[in-house]
GROMACS .gro file of C-alpha atoms in nm:
model
   90
    1MET     CA    1  -0.263   1.879   1.067
    2THR     CA    2  -0.239   2.275   1.047
    3VAL     CA    3  -0.432   2.521   1.248
    4THR     CA    4  -0.512   2.912   1.218
    5VAL     CA    5  -0.525   3.094   1.520
    6ALA     CA    6  -0.698   3.381   1.409
    7ASN     CA    7  -0.783   3.709   1.597
    8PRO     CA    8  -1.053   3.917   1.443
    9GLY     CA    9  -1.075   4.126   1.751
   10ALA     CA   10  -0.984   4.565   1.768
   11ALA     CA   11  -0.707   4.422   2.023
   12ALA     CA   12  -0.403   4.210   2.014
   13LYS     CA   13  -0.414   3.883   2.220
   14ASP     CA   14  -0.133   3.769   2.438
   15GLY     CA   15  -0.176   3.400   2.436
   16TRP     CA   16  -0.406   3.089   2.328
   17ALA     CA   17  -0.477   2.766   2.396
   18LEU     CA   18  -0.554   2.511   2.125
   19THR     CA   19  -0.703   2.170   2.205
   20VAL     CA   20  -0.724   1.877   1.953
   21THR     CA   21  -0.859   1.546   2.105
   22LEU     CA   22  -0.787   1.236   1.879
   23PRO     CA   23  -0.934   0.876   1.802
   24ARG     CA   24  -0.676   0.733   2.012
   25PRO     CA   25  -0.428   0.760   2.283
   26THR     CA   26  -0.193   0.555   2.028
   27LEU     CA   27  -0.198   0.833   1.824
   28MET     CA   28   0.111   1.087   1.878
   29VAL     CA   29   0.182   1.477   1.743
   30SER     CA   30   0.481   1.526   1.584
   31SER     CA   31   0.698   1.762   1.462
   32VAL     CA   32   0.510   2.069   1.586
   33ASN     CA   33   0.548   2.409   1.467
   34GLY     CA   34   0.466   2.744   1.648
   35ALA     CA   35   0.344   2.560   1.933
   36THR     CA   36   0.459   2.353   2.249
   37ALA     CA   37   0.218   2.024   2.285
   38THR     CA   38   0.120   1.789   2.600
   39GLN     CA   39  -0.083   1.500   2.584
   40ASP     CA   40  -0.313   1.396   2.847
   41GLY     CA   41  -0.491   1.018   2.685
   42SER     CA   42  -0.621   1.116   2.367
   43THR     CA   43  -0.638   1.458   2.393
   44TRP     CA   44  -0.323   1.728   2.302
   45THR     CA   45  -0.287   2.062   2.452
   46PHE     CA   46  -0.109   2.311   2.239
   47VAL     CA   47   0.056   2.597   2.368
   48PRO     CA   48   0.235   2.942   2.195
   49ASP     CA   49   0.606   2.965   2.143
   50SER     CA   50   0.799   3.280   2.172
   51SER     CA   51   0.677   3.312   1.731
   52THR     CA   52   0.292   3.280   1.769
   53SER     CA   53   0.180   3.403   2.167
   54ALA     CA   54   0.123   3.717   2.023
   55VAL     CA   55  -0.144   3.768   1.761
   56PRO     CA   56  -0.246   4.127   1.649
   57ALA     CA   57  -0.564   4.308   1.568
   58GLY     CA   58  -0.732   4.110   1.301
   59GLY     CA   59  -0.437   3.872   1.232
   60SER     CA   60  -0.354   3.547   1.226
   61ALA     CA   61  -0.108   3.287   1.390
   62VAL     CA   62  -0.042   2.928   1.250
   63ILE     CA   63   0.026   2.599   1.399
   64SER     CA   64   0.103   2.251   1.221
   65PHE     CA   65   0.200   1.928   1.333
   66GLY     CA   66   0.222   1.551   1.217
   67VAL     CA   67   0.026   1.241   1.352
   68THR     CA   68   0.181   0.959   1.365
   69GLY     CA   69   0.072   0.615   1.479
   70ALA     CA   70  -0.166   0.360   1.242
   71THR     CA   71  -0.312   0.670   1.081
   72LEU     CA   72  -0.496   0.488   0.808
   73ILE     CA   73  -0.785   0.381   1.036
   74ASP     CA   74  -1.003   0.669   1.177
   75ALA     CA   75  -0.708   0.919   1.257
   76ALA     CA   76  -0.920   1.269   1.194
   77PRO     CA   77  -0.974   1.453   1.529
   78LYS     CA   78  -1.278   1.416   1.756
   79ALA     CA   79  -1.279   1.769   1.886
   80CYS     CA   80  -1.100   2.121   1.828
   81THR     CA   81  -1.098   2.395   2.005
   82ILE     CA   82  -0.919   2.698   2.088
   83ASP     CA   83  -0.959   2.892   2.405
   84GLY     CA   84  -1.274   2.693   2.439
   85ASN     CA   85  -1.439   2.793   2.143
   86THR     CA   86  -1.505   2.525   1.887
   87CYS     CA   87  -1.245   2.500   1.623
   88ALA     CA   88  -1.427   2.597   1.224
   89SER     CA   89  -1.338   2.414   0.925
   90PRO     CA   90  -1.235   2.681   0.654
   0.00000   0.00000   0.00000
């Protein structure tokens, strides 16, 4: 999965939090790039690493990760927010 944290504002954004809720707590996140991840049940929280912490005005940061476990059956995220705002699909 790849998530783009966009900053449409006129000022740089320092720091962000991405929260993804997977359908089952047995699904695990792996191979995270651009962030560090922590798990609380089915919910995973990603915070920036040094390469993605500062998002310039009008810019973006890209975070990627894999989901492992029984992914053939309903592994799509149930919810996704960035700083409390619902993620948008492209």
